[in-house]
mmCIF file of C-alpha atoms in Angstrom:
data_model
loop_
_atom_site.group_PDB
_atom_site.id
_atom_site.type_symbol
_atom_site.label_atom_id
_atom_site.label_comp_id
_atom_site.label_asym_id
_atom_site.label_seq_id
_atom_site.Cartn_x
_atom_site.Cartn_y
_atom_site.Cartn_z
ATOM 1 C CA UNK X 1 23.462 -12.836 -12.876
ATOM 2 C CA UNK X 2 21.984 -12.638 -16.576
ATOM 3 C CA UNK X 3 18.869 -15.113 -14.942
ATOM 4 C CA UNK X 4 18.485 -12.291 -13.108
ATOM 5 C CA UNK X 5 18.715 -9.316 -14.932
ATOM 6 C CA UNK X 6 15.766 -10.524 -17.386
ATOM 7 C CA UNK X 7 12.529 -10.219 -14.855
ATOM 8 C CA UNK X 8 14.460 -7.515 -13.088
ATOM 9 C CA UNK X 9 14.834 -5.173 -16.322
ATOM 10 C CA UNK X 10 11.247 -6.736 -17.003
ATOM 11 C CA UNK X 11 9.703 -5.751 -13.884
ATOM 12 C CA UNK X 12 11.212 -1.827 -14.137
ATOM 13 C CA UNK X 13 9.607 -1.630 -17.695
ATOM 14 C CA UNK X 14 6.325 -2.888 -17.116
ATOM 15 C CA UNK X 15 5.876 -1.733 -13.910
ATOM 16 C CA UNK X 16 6.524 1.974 -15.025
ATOM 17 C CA UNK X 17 4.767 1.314 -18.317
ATOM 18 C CA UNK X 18 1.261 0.824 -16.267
ATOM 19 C CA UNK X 19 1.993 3.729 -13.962
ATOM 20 C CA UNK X 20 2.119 5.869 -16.817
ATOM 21 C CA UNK X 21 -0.456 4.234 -18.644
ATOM 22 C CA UNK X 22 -2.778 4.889 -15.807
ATOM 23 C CA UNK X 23 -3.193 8.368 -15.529
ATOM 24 C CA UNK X 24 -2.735 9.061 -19.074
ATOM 25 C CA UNK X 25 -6.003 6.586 -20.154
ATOM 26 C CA UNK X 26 -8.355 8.673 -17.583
ATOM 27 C CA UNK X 27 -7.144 11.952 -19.361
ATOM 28 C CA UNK X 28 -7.148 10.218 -23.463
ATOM 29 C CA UNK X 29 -11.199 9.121 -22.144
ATOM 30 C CA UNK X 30 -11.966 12.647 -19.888
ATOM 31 C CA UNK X 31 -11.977 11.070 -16.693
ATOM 32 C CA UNK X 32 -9.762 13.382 -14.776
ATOM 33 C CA UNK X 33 -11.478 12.692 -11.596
ATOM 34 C CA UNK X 34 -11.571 9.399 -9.172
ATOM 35 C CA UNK X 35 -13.614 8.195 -6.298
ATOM 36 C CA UNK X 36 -10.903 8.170 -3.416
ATOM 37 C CA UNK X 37 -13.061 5.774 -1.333
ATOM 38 C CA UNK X 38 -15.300 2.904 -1.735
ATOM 39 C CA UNK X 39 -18.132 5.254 1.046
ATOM 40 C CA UNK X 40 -17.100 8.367 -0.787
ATOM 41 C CA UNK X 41 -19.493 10.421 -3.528
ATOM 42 C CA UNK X 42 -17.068 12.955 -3.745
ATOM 43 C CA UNK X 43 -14.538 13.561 -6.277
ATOM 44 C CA UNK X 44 -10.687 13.140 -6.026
ATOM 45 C CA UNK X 45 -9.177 15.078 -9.062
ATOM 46 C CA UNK X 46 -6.259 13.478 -11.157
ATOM 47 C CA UNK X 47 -3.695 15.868 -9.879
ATOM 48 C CA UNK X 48 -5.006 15.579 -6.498
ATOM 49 C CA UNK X 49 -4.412 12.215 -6.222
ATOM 50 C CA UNK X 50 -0.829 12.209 -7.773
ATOM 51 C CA UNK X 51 0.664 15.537 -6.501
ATOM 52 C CA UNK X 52 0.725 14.172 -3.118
ATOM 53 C CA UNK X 53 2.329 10.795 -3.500
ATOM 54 C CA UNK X 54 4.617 12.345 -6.025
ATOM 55 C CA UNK X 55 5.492 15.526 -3.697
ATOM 56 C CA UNK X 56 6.101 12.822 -0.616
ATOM 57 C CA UNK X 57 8.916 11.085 -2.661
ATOM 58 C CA UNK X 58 10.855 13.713 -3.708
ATOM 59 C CA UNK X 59 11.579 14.995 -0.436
ATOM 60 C CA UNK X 60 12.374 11.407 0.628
ATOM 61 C CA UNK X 61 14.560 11.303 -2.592
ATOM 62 C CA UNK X 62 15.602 14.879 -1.249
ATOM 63 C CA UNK X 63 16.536 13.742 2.759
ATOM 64 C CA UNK X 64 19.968 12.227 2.979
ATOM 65 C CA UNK X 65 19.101 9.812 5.673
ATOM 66 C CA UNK X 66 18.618 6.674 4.057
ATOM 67 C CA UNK X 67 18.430 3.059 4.832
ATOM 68 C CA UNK X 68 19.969 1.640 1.688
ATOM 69 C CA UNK X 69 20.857 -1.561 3.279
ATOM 70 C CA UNK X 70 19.169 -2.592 6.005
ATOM 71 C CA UNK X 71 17.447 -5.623 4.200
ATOM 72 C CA UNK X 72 19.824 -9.044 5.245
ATOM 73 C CA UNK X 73 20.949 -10.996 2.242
ATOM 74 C CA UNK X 74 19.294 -14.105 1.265
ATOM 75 C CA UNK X 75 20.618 -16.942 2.661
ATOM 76 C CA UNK X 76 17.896 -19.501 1.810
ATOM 77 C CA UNK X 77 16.461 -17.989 -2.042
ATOM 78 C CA UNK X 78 14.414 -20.992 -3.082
ATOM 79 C CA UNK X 79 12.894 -20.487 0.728
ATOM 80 C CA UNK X 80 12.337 -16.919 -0.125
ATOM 81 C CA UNK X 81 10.816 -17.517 -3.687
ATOM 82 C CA UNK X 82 8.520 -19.465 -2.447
ATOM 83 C CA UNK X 83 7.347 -16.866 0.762
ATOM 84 C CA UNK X 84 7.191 -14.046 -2.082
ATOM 85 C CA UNK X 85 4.917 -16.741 -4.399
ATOM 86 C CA UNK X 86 2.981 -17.449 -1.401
ATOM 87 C CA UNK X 87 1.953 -13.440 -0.787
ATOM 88 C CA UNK X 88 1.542 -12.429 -4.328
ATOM 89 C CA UNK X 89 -1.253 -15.411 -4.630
ATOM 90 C CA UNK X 90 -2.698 -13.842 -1.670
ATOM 91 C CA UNK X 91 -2.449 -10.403 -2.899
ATOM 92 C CA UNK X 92 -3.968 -11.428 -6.286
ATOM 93 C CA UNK X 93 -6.745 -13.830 -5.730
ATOM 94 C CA UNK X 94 -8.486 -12.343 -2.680
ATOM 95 C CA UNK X 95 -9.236 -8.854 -4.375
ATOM 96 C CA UNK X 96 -9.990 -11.119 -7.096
ATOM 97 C CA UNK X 97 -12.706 -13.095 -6.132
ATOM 98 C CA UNK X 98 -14.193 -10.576 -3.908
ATOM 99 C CA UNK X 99 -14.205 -9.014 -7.674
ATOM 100 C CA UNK X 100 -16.297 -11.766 -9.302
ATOM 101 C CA UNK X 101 -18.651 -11.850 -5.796
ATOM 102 C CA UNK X 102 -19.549 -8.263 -6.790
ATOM 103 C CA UNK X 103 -19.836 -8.731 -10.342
ATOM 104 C CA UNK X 104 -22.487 -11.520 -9.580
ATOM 105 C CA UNK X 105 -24.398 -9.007 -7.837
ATOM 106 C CA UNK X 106 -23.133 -9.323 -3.943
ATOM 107 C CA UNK X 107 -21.869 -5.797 -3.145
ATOM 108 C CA UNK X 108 -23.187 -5.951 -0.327
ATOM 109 C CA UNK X 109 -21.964 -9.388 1.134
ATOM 110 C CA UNK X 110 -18.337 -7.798 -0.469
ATOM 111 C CA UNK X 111 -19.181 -4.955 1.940
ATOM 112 C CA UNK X 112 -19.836 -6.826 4.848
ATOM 113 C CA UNK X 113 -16.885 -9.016 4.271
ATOM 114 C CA UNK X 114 -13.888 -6.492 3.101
ATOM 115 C CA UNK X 115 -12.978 -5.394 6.396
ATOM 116 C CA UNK X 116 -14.306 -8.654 8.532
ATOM 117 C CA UNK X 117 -12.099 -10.943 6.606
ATOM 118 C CA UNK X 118 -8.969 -8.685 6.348
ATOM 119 C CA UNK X 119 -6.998 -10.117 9.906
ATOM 120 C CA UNK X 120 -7.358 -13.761 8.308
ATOM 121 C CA UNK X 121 -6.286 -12.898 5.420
ATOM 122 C CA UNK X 122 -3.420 -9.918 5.962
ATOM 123 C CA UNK X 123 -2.243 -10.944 9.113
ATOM 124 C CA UNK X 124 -3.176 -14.798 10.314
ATOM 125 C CA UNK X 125 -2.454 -16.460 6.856
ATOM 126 C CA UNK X 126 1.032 -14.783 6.084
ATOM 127 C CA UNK X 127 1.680 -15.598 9.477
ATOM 128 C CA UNK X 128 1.280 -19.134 8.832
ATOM 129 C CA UNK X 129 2.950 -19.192 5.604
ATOM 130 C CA UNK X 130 5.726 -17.313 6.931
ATOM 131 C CA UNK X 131 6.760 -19.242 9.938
ATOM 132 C CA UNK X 132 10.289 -21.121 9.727
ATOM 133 C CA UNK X 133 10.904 -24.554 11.313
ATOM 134 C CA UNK X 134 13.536 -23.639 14.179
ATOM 135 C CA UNK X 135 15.572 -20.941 12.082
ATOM 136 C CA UNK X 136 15.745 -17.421 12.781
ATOM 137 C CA UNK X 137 13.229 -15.463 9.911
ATOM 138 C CA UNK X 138 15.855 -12.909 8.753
ATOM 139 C CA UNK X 139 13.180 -10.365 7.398
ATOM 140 C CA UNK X 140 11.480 -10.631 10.875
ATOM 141 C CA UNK X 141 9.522 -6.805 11.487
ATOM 142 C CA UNK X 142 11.286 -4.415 13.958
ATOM 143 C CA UNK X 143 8.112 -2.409 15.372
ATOM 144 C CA UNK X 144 10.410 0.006 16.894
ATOM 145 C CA UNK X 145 13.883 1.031 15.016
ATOM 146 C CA UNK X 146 16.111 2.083 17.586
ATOM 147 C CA UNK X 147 18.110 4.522 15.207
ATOM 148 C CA UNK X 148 16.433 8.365 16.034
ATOM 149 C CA UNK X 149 16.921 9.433 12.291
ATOM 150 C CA UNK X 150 14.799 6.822 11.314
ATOM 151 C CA UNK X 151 11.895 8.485 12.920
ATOM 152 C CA UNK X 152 12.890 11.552 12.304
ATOM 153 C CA UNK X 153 13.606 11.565 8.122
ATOM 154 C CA UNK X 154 10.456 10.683 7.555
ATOM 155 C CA UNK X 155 8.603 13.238 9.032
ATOM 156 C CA UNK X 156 9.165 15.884 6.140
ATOM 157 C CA UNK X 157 7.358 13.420 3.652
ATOM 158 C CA UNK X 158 4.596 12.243 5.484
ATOM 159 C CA UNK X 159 3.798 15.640 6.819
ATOM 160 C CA UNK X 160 3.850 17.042 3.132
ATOM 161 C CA UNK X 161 2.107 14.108 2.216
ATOM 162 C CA UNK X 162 -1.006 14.687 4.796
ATOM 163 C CA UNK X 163 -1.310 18.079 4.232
ATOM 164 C CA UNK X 164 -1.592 18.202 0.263
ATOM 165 C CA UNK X 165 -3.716 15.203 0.183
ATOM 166 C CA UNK X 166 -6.425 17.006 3.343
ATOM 167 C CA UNK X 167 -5.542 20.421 2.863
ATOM 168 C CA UNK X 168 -4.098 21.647 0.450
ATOM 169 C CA UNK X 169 -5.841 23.154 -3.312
ATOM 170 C CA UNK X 170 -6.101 19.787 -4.659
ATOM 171 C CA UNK X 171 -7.575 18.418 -1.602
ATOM 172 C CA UNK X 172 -10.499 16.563 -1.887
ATOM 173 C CA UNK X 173 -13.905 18.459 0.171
ATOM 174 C CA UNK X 174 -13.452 17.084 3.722
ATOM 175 C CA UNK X 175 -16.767 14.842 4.802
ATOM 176 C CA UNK X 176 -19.532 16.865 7.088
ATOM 177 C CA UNK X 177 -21.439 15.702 9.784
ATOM 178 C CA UNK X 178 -24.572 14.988 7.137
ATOM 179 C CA UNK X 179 -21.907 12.312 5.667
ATOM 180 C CA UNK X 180 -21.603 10.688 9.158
ATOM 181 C CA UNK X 181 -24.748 11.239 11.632
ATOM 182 C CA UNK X 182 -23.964 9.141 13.665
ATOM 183 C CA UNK X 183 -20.486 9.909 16.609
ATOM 184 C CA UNK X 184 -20.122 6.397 17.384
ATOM 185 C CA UNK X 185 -20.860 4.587 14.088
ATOM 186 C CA UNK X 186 -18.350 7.143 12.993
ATOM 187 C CA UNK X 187 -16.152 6.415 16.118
ATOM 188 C CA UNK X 188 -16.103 2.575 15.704
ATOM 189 C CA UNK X 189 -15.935 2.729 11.973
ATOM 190 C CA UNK X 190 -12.757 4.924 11.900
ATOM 191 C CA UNK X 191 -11.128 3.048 14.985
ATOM 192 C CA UNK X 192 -11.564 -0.353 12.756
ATOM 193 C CA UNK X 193 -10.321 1.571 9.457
ATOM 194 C CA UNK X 194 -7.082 2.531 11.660
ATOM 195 C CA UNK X 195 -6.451 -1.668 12.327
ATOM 196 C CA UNK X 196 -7.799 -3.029 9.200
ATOM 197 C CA UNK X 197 -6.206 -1.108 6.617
ATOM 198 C CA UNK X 198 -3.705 1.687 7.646
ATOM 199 C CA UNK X 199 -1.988 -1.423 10.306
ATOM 200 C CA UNK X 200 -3.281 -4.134 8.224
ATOM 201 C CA UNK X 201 -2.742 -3.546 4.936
ATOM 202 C CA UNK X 202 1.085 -1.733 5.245
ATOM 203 C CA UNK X 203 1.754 -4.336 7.667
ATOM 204 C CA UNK X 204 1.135 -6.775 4.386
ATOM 205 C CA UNK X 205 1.746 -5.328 1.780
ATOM 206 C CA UNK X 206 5.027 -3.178 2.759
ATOM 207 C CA UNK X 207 6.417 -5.365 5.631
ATOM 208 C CA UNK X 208 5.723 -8.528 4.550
ATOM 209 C CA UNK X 209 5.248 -8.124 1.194
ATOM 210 C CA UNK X 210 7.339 -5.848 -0.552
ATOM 211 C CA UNK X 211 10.353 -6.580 1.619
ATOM 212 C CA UNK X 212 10.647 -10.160 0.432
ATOM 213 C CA UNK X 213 10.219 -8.699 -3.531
ATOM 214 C CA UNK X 214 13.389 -6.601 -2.872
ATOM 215 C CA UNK X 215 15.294 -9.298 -1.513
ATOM 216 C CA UNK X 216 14.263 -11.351 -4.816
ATOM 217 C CA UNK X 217 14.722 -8.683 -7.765
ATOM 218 C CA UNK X 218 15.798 -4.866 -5.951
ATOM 219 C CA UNK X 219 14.184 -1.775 -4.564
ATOM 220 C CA UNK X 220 12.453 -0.660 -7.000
ATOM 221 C CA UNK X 221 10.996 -3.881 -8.600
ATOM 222 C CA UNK X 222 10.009 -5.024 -4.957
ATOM 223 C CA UNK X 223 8.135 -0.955 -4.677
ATOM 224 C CA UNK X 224 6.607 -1.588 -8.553
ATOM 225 C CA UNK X 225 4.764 -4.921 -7.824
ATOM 226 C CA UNK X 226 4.111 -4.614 -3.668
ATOM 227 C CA UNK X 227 2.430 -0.530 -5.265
ATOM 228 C CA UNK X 228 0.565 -2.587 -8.453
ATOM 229 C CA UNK X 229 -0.619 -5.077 -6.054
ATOM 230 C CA UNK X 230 -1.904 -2.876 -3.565
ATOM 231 C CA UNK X 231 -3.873 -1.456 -6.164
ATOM 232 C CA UNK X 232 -5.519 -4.740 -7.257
ATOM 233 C CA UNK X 233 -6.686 -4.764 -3.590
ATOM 234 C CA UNK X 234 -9.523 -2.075 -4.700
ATOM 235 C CA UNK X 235 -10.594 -3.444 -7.459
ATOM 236 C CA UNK X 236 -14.003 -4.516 -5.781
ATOM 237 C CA UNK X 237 -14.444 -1.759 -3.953
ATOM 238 C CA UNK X 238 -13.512 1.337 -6.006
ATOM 239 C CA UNK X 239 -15.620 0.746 -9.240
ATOM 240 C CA UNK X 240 -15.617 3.860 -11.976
ATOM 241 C CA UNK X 241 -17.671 2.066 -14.436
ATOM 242 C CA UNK X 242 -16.344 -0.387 -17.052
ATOM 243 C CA UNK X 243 -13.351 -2.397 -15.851
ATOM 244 C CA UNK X 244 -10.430 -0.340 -17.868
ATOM 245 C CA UNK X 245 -11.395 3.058 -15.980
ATOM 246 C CA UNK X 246 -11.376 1.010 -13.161
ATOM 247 C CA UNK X 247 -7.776 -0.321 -13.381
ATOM 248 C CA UNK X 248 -6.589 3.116 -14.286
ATOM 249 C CA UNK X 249 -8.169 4.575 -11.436
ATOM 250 C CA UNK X 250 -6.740 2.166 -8.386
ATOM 251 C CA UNK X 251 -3.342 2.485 -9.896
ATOM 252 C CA UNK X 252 -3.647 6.462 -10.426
ATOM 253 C CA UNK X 253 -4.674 6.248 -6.747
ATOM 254 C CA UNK X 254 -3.725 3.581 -4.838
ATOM 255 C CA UNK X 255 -1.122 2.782 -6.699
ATOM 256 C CA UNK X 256 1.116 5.740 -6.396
ATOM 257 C CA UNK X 257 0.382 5.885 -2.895
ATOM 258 C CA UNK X 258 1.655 2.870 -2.735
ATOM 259 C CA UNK X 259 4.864 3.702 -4.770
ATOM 260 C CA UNK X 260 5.077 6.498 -1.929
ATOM 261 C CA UNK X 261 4.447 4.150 1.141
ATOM 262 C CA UNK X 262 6.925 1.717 -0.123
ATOM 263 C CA UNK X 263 9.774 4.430 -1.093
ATOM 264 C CA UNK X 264 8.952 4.984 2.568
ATOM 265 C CA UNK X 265 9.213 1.698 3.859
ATOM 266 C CA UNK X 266 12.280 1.220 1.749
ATOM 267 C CA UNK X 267 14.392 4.101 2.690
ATOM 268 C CA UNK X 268 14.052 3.991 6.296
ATOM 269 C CA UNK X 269 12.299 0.780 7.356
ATOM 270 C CA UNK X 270 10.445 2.161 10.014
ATOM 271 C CA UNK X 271 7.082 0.404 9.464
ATOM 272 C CA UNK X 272 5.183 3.711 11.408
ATOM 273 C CA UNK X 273 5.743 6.075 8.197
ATOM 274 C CA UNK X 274 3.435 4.281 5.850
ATOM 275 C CA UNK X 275 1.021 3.723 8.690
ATOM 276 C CA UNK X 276 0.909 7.090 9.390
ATOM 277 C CA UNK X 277 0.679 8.049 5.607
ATOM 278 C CA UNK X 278 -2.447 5.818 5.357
ATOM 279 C CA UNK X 279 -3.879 7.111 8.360
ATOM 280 C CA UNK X 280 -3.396 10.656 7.095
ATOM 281 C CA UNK X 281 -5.010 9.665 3.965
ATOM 282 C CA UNK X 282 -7.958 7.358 5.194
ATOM 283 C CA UNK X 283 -8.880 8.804 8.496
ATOM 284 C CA UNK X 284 -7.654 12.750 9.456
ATOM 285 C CA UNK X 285 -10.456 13.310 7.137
ATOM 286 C CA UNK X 286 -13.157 12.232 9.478
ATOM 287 C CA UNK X 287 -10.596 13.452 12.249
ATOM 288 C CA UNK X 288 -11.351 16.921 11.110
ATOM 289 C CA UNK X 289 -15.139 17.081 10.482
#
């Protein structure tokens, strides 16, 4: 147990130490605002972008129906140390050298490339490194729970969710037709948003991802890294300038909604929450133009 206690305890501090770092270097350096999208030129405000996520997980904190336990217990944890090793070096070194492609000048190819590559490298990769020779995977996804409270619960905090982040007074100005001119560009473009990152990326980062962290070191230290990490993911697309408004940014952002998807994904395991969280936040925009 004490080997155990010492990244846990570790994880908790640091992990809440850069959350509140975050928001509080945009304010110390005047940068209450944040570019929610790497094809966005409007503004997200600071509060805008944390009163959602923040709102979302008190009423799941609020909604008795819980899944505290439905994570199996480690039979095999050198098997699982090594799964969890395997995802973080994905998580980490793909946003990062997308990072360094950009910084030597190739937005565009990182353009071309973010979405293209993302099946490979969210979905066909795990998949590889995940298989098991002949035994059962006990964190195996369950696209559709049987339990109806485990559609249900959720509801309250996505709904909440969607409608502070796309309509409510801290909302940020929904896109016009002059943003998109074109139907079908906008048509194809938000149908392969839907797959590449709302599917994608929670199907990563949440399912695959985070699940195996909480089997290692807890809830919350498996929501901390899988939300940090998720972050990272936008480093080369959501630039504000020099690199430490950047960070702060993508965890302000990003990173709290991913301390919201993965409270979801934690406390009901129902995979179509944070899916329909990210879709709420990356595509009812254009939904509503």
């Amino acid at each position: 147990m004490k080997e155990k206690r010492v990244p846990v305890w570790g994880i908790l501090v640091g992990g809440l130490a850069v959350f509140v770092a975050a928001p509080a270097l945009l304010l110390a350096t005047g940068h209450d605002t944040i570019k929610p999208s790497a094809d966005s030129d409007k503004a997200l405000s600071l509060a805008g972008a944390l009163v959602p996520a923040l709102a979302g997980m008190l009423l799941i904190r609020g909604i008795p129906l819980h899944a505290p336990k439905l994570l199996p217990e480690p039979t095999d944890r050198g098997r699982l140390r090594k799964q969890a090793t395997a995802l973080v070096l994905i998580a980490f070194l793909w946003p990062l050298a997308l990072f360094l492609v950009s910084m030597a000048g190739q937005q565009a190819l990182v353009r071309d490339i973010w979405g293209l590559a993302k099946p490979l490298v969210f979905l066909i990769l795990p998949l590889l490194l995940l298989r098991t020779r002949g035994e059962p995977d006990p964190f195996r996804l369950t696209w559709l729970p049987r339990q109806a409270w485990r559609w249900l619960a959720p509801l309250p905090a996505v709904l909440v969710f969607g409608w502070l982040y796309v309509l409510g007074p801290l909302a940020p100005p929904l896109p016009t037709s002059e943003d998109y001119p074109d139907p079908v560009y906008l048509a194809v473009g938000a149908t392969l948003t839907f797959f590449t990152a709302n599917v994608l990326e929670e199907v990563f980062f949440r399912g695959m991802l985070q699940t195996r962290l909480e089997a290692l070191f807890g809830r919350w230290p498996g929501i901390l890294l899988a939300a940090l990490l998720f972050a990272w993911l936008h480093l080369p697309t959501h630039g504000q300038g020099s690199l430490p408004l950047t960070l702060g940014a993508i965890v302000a952002f990003q990173g709290f909604f991913g301390l919201f998807t993965g409270y979801l994904w934690s406390r009901y395991r129902n995979l179509w929450a944070p899916i329909a969280a990210h879709t709420a936040m990356n595509t009812v925009p254009l939904l509503l133009m």
